[in-house]
XYZ file of C-alpha atoms in Angstrom:
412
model
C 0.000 0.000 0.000
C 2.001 3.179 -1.398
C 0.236 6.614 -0.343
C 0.662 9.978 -2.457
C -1.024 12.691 -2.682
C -1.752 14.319 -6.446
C -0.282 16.988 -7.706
C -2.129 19.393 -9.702
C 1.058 21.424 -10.827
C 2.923 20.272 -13.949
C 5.874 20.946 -12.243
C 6.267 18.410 -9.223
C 8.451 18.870 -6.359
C 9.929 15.813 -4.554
C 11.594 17.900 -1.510
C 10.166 15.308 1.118
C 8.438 16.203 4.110
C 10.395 15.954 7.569
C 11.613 12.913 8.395
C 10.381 11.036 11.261
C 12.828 10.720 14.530
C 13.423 7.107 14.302
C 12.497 3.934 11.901
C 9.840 1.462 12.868
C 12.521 -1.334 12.683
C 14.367 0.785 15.483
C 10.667 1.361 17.098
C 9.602 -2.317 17.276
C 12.813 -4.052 18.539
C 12.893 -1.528 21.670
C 11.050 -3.165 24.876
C 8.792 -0.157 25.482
C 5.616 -1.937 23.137
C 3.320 -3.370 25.922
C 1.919 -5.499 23.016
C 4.699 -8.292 23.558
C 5.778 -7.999 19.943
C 9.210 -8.999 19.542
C 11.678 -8.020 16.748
C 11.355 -8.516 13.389
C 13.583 -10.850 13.269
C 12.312 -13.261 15.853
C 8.541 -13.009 14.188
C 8.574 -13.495 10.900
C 5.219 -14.202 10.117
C 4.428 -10.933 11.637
C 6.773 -9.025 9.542
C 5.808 -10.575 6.681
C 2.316 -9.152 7.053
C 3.489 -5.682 7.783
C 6.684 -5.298 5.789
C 4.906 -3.955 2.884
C 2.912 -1.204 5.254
C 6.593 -0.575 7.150
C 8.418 0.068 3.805
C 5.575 2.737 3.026
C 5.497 4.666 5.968
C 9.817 4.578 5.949
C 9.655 5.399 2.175
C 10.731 9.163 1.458
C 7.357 9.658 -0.541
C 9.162 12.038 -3.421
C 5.594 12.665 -5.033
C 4.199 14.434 -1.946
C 4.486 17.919 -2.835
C 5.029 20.660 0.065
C 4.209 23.445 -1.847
C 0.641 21.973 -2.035
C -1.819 23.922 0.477
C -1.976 23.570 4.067
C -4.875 21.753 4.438
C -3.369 18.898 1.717
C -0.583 18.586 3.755
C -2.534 18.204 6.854
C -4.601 15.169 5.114
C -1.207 13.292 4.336
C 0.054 13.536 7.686
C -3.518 12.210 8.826
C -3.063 9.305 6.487
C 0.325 8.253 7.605
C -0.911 8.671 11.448
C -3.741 6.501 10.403
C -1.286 4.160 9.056
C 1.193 3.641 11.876
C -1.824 3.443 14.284
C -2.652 0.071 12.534
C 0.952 -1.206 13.704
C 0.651 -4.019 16.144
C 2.989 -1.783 18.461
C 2.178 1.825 20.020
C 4.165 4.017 17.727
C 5.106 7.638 18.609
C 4.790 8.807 15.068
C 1.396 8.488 15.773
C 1.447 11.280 17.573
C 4.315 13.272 15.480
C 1.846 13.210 12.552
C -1.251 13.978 13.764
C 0.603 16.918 15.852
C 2.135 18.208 12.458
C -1.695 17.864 10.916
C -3.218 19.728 13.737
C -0.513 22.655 13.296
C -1.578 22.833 9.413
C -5.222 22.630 9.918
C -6.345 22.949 13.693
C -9.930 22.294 12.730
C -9.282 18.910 11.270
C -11.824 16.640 14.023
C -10.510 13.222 12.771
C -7.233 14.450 13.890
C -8.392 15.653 16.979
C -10.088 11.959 17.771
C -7.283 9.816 16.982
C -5.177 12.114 18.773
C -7.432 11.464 21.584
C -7.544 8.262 21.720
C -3.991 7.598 21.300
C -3.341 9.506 24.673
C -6.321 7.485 26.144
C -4.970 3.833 24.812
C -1.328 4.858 26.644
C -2.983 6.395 29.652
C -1.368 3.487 32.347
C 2.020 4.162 30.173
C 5.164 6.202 30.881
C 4.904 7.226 27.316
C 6.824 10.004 26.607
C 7.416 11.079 30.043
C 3.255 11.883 30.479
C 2.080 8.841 32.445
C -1.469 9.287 33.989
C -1.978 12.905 32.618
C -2.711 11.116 28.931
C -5.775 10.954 30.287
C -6.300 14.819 30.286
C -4.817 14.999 27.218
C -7.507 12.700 25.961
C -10.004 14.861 27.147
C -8.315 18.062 25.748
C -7.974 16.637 22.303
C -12.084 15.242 22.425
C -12.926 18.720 23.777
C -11.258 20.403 21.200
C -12.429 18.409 17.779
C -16.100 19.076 20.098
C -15.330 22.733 20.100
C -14.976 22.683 16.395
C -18.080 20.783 15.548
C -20.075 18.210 17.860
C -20.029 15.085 16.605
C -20.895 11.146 17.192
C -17.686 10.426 17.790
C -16.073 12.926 19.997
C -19.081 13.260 21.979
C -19.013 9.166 22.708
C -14.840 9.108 23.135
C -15.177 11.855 25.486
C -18.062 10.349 27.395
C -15.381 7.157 27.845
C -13.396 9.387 29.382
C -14.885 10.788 31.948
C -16.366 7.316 33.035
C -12.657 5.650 33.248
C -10.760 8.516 34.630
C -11.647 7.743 38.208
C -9.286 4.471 37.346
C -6.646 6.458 36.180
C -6.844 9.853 38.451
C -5.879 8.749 42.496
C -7.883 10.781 44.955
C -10.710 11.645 42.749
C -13.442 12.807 45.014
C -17.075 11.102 45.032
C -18.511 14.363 43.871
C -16.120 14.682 40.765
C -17.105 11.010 40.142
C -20.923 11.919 40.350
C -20.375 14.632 38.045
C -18.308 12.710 35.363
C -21.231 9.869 35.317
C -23.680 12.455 35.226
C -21.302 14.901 32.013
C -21.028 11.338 30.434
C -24.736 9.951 30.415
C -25.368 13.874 28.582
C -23.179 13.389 26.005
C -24.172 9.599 25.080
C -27.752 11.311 24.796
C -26.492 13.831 23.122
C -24.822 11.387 20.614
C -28.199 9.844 20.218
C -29.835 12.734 19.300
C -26.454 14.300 17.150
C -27.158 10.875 14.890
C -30.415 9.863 15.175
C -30.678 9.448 11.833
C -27.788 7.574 11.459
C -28.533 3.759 11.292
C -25.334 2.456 12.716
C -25.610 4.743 15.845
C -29.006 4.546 16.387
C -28.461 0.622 16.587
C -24.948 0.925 18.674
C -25.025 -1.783 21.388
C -22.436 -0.851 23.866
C -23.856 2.615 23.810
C -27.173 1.476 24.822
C -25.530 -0.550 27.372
C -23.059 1.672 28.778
C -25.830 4.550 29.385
C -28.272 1.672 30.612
C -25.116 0.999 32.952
C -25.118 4.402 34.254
C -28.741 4.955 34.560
C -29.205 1.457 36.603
C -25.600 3.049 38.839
C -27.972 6.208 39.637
C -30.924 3.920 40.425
C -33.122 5.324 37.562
C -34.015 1.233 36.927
C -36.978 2.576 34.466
C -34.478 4.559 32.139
C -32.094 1.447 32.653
C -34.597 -1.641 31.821
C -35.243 0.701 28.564
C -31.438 0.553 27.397
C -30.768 -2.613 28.411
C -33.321 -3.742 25.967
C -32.281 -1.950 23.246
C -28.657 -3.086 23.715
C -29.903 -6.896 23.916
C -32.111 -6.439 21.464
C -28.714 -4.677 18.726
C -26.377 -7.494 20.270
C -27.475 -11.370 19.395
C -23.706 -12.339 20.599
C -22.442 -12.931 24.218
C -23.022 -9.459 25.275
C -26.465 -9.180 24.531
C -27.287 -12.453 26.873
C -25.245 -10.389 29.433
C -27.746 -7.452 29.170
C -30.801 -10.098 29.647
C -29.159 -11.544 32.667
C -28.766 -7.168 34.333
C -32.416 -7.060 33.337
C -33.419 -10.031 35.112
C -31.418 -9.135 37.925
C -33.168 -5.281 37.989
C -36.674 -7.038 37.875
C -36.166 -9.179 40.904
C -34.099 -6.655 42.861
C -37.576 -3.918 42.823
C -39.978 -7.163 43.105
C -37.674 -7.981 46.060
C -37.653 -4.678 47.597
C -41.257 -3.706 46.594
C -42.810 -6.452 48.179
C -40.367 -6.483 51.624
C -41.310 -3.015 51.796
C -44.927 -3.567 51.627
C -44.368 -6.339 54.571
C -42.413 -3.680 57.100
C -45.285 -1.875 57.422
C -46.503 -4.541 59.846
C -42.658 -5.208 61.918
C -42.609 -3.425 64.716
C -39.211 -1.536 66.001
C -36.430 -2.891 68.189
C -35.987 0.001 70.579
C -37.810 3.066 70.954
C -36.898 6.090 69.809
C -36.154 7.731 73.199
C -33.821 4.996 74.177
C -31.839 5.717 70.511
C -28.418 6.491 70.699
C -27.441 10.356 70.177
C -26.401 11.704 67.641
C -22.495 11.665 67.044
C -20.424 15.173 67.162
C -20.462 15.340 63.189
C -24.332 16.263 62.850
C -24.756 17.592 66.448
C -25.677 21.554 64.490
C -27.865 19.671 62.098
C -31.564 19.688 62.439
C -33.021 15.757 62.900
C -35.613 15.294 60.241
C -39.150 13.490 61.143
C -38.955 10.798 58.877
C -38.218 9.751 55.692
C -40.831 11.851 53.889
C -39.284 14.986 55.257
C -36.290 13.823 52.730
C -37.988 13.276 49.746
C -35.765 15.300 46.838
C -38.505 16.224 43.745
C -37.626 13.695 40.922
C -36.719 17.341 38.983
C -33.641 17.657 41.121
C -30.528 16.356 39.288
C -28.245 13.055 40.474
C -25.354 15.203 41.518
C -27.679 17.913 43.621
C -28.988 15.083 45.281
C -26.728 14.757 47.756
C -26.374 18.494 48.940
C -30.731 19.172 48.682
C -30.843 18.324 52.501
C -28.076 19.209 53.655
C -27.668 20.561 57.232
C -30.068 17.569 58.456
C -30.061 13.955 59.337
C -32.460 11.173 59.042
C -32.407 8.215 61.906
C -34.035 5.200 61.440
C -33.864 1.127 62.186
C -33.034 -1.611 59.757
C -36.048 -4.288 59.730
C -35.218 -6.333 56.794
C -32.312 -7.133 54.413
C -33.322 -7.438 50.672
C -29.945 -7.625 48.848
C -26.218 -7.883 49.125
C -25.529 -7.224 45.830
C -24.906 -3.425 44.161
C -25.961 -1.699 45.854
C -26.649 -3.480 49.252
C -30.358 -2.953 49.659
C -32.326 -2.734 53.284
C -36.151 -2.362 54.437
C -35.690 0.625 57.045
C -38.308 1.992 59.463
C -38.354 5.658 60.477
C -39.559 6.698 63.592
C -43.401 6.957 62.766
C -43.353 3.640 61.594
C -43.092 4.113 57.312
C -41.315 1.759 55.980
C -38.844 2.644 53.145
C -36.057 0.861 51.150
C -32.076 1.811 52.057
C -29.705 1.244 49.071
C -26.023 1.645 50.341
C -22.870 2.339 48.179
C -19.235 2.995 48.746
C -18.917 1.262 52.389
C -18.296 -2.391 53.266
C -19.414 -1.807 57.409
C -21.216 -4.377 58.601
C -25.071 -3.685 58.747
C -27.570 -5.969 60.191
C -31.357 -6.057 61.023
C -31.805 -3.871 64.492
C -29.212 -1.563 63.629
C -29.978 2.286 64.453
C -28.399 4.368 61.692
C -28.366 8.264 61.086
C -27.639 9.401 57.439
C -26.251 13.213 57.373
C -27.775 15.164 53.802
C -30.256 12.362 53.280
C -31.301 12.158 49.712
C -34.862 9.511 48.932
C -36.906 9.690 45.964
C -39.913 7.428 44.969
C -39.180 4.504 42.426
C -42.489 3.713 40.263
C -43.001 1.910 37.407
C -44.291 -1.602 35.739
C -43.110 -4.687 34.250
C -45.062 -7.935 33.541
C -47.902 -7.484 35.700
C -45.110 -6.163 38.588
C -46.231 -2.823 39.671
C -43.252 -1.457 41.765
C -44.032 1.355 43.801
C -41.821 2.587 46.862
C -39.685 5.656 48.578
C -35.616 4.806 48.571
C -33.280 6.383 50.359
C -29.975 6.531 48.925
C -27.021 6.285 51.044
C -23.618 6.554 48.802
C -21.398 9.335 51.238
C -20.654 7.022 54.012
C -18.481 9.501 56.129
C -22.121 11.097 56.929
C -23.172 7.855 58.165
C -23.394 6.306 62.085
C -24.390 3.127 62.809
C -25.647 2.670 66.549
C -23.867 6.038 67.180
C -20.795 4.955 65.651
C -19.151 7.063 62.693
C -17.681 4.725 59.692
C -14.326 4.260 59.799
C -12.262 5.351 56.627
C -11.179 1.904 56.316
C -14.411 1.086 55.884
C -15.033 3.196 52.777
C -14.842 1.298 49.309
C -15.561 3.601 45.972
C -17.911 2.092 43.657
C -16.020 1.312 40.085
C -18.285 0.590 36.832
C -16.839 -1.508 34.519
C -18.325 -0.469 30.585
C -18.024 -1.980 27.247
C -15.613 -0.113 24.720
C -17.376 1.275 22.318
């Protein structure tokens, strides 16, 4: 495969462009690919396949013309970092070329993508001296090609981003991770709507998935069963079983908690209210809040404001039942007028068991309601996933006892 570029003038120049820093047969016989490649000489079968490609992208290309316009000369250096990101090894020259393309013609989006997601693909590497910060050069390159023009694919690369970087980024804070799940569930709808019209898009699995992932994270199951569906339903292979076996899981998880829920109304309380344990130093200036309907955040409040609509207060009430130990662990609580709610609980591995008094700092409950074959689920949850505002029997939780929730999503 031999790449040129035309030239309209009679009169062709063959000055060639700037020669890269090193060969791939140097590149490939260094230890730094992570791919386990070996040299050329030790793989031959390999080589074989790519020697034609190699003696292409090494070639001096004398009909490439540098007189020719910027923007030509921007498309060949597109094509040849197209080319050496096919190698079976990460090759800087990837991002030599696209850098020289983006200096020629900084509105060039494919450029700014594959820049992008080189930088993402060597985010756990030492590449180049950048290490973890390829992530935020990911997101700067995304961001930029997005600046320029939104489209499918930035808007979807980008949205990877911000759901991985917690991996990547050490100390992230729970709030930053809230916000990035939040940033990325807008831009895969945004994607949707961007290329609604496009058939392959509008049909994309793992997109279907990955948002159905997020929604079922924030515990909007309806939103959730909806996706998962629709990714089944695009995926006949192993993947699309998966997403039968989360909706299955969903169903009996809200049938589960529904009808448990139901049945608390009729289990009376351990210990009475007055003989409760007080409240521990961290929420001795809030105000105690009676009951759980007192919480209840208007579905019109966003995921991330959640957490801060009652803040200044606490919530105390006694585990009846346990439902689930799954994720998120799932309780039947009972305030202190006797309602009976659900408790899902996220980020903490302390021990909880049926009796237990617990106070929740900021608590955040919202109704879940909706239907699925014949199952009419209808019920208040309280959401507990900022464990440092929690005590159990007057007891804080320890930091040891904090555990981040991590997603895990399909590559798109």
């Amino acid at each position: 495969m031999f790449v040129s570029v035309a030239i309209p003038s009679a009169q062709a120049a063959t000055t060639p462009p700037e020669s890269p820093k090193s060969t791939t047969a140097d590149i490939i016989s260094k230890k730094q690919q992570n791919s386990g490649l070996q040299s050329p000489e030790s793989r031959p079968a390999m080589w074989g396949e790519y020697a034609a490609l190699v003696h292409t992208l090494n070639s001096p290309h004398t009909a490439f013309d540098v007189t020719l316009s910027p923007l030509l000369r921007a498309k060949y250096h597109l094509v040849r970092a197209r080319m050496f990101a096919v190698l079976p090894w990460k090759d800087p020259r990837v991002g030599e070329d696209l850098g020289r393309c983006l200096k020629l013609d900084p509105s060039c989006i494919d450029a700014w993508n594959l820049m992008g997601q080189w930088y993402f693909e060597n985010k756990d590497d030492d590449f180049e001296g950048f290490g973890t910060s390829n992530v935020s050069l990911a997101k700067k390159c995304f961001e930029s090609g997005l600046l320029v023009k939104r489209n499918v694919e930035g808007l979807l690369n980008l949205a990877q981003v911000l759901r991985m970087e917690e991996l990547v980024v050490k100390q992230m804070s729970f709030l930053k991770i809230k916000e990035n799940l939040e940033e990325s569930e807008k831009l895969c709808r945004e994607a949707l709507m961007l290329d609604e019209m496009d058939e392959k898009m509008a049909k994309c699995s793992d997109l279907f998935g990955n948002r159905g992932t997020i929604h079922q994270f924030n515990e909007n199951y309806n939103q959730a069963l909806i996706d998962f569906k629709k990714s089944a339903c695009f995926d006949p292979f192993k993947s699309g079983e998966d997403n039968w076996e989360k909706i299955a899981a969903i169903h009996k998880l809200l049938v589960d908690t529904n009808n448990a829920v139901n049945a608390g109304r009729d289990v009376s309380l351990a210990q009475r209210v007055e003989e409760s344990a007080p409240a521990p130093t961290f929420l001795m200036q809030s105000k105690e809040l009676d009951g759980v309907e007192a919480a209840l955040v208007p579905e019109a409040v966003g995921f991330v404001k959640r957490g801060s609509a009652n803040a200044g207060t606490f919530l105390r009430f006694e585990i009846i039942q346990r439902v689930s130990d799954g994720l998120p662990r799932v309780f039947v609580a009972k305030d202190s007028r006797g309602v009976s709610f659900a408790a899902s609980i996220f980020n903490t591995t302390v021990g909880i068991k049926v009796g237990d008094e617990l106070l929740v700092g900021s608590p955040c409950a919202f109704r879940i309601s909706l239907s699925f074959e014949e199952n009419n689920i209808d019920f208040v949850n309280l959401r507990i996933d900022q464990p440092a505002l929690v005590a159990i029997n007057g007891k804080c939780v320890s930091k040891e006892e904090i555990a981040m929730v991590q997603a895990r999503f399909e590559n798109l």
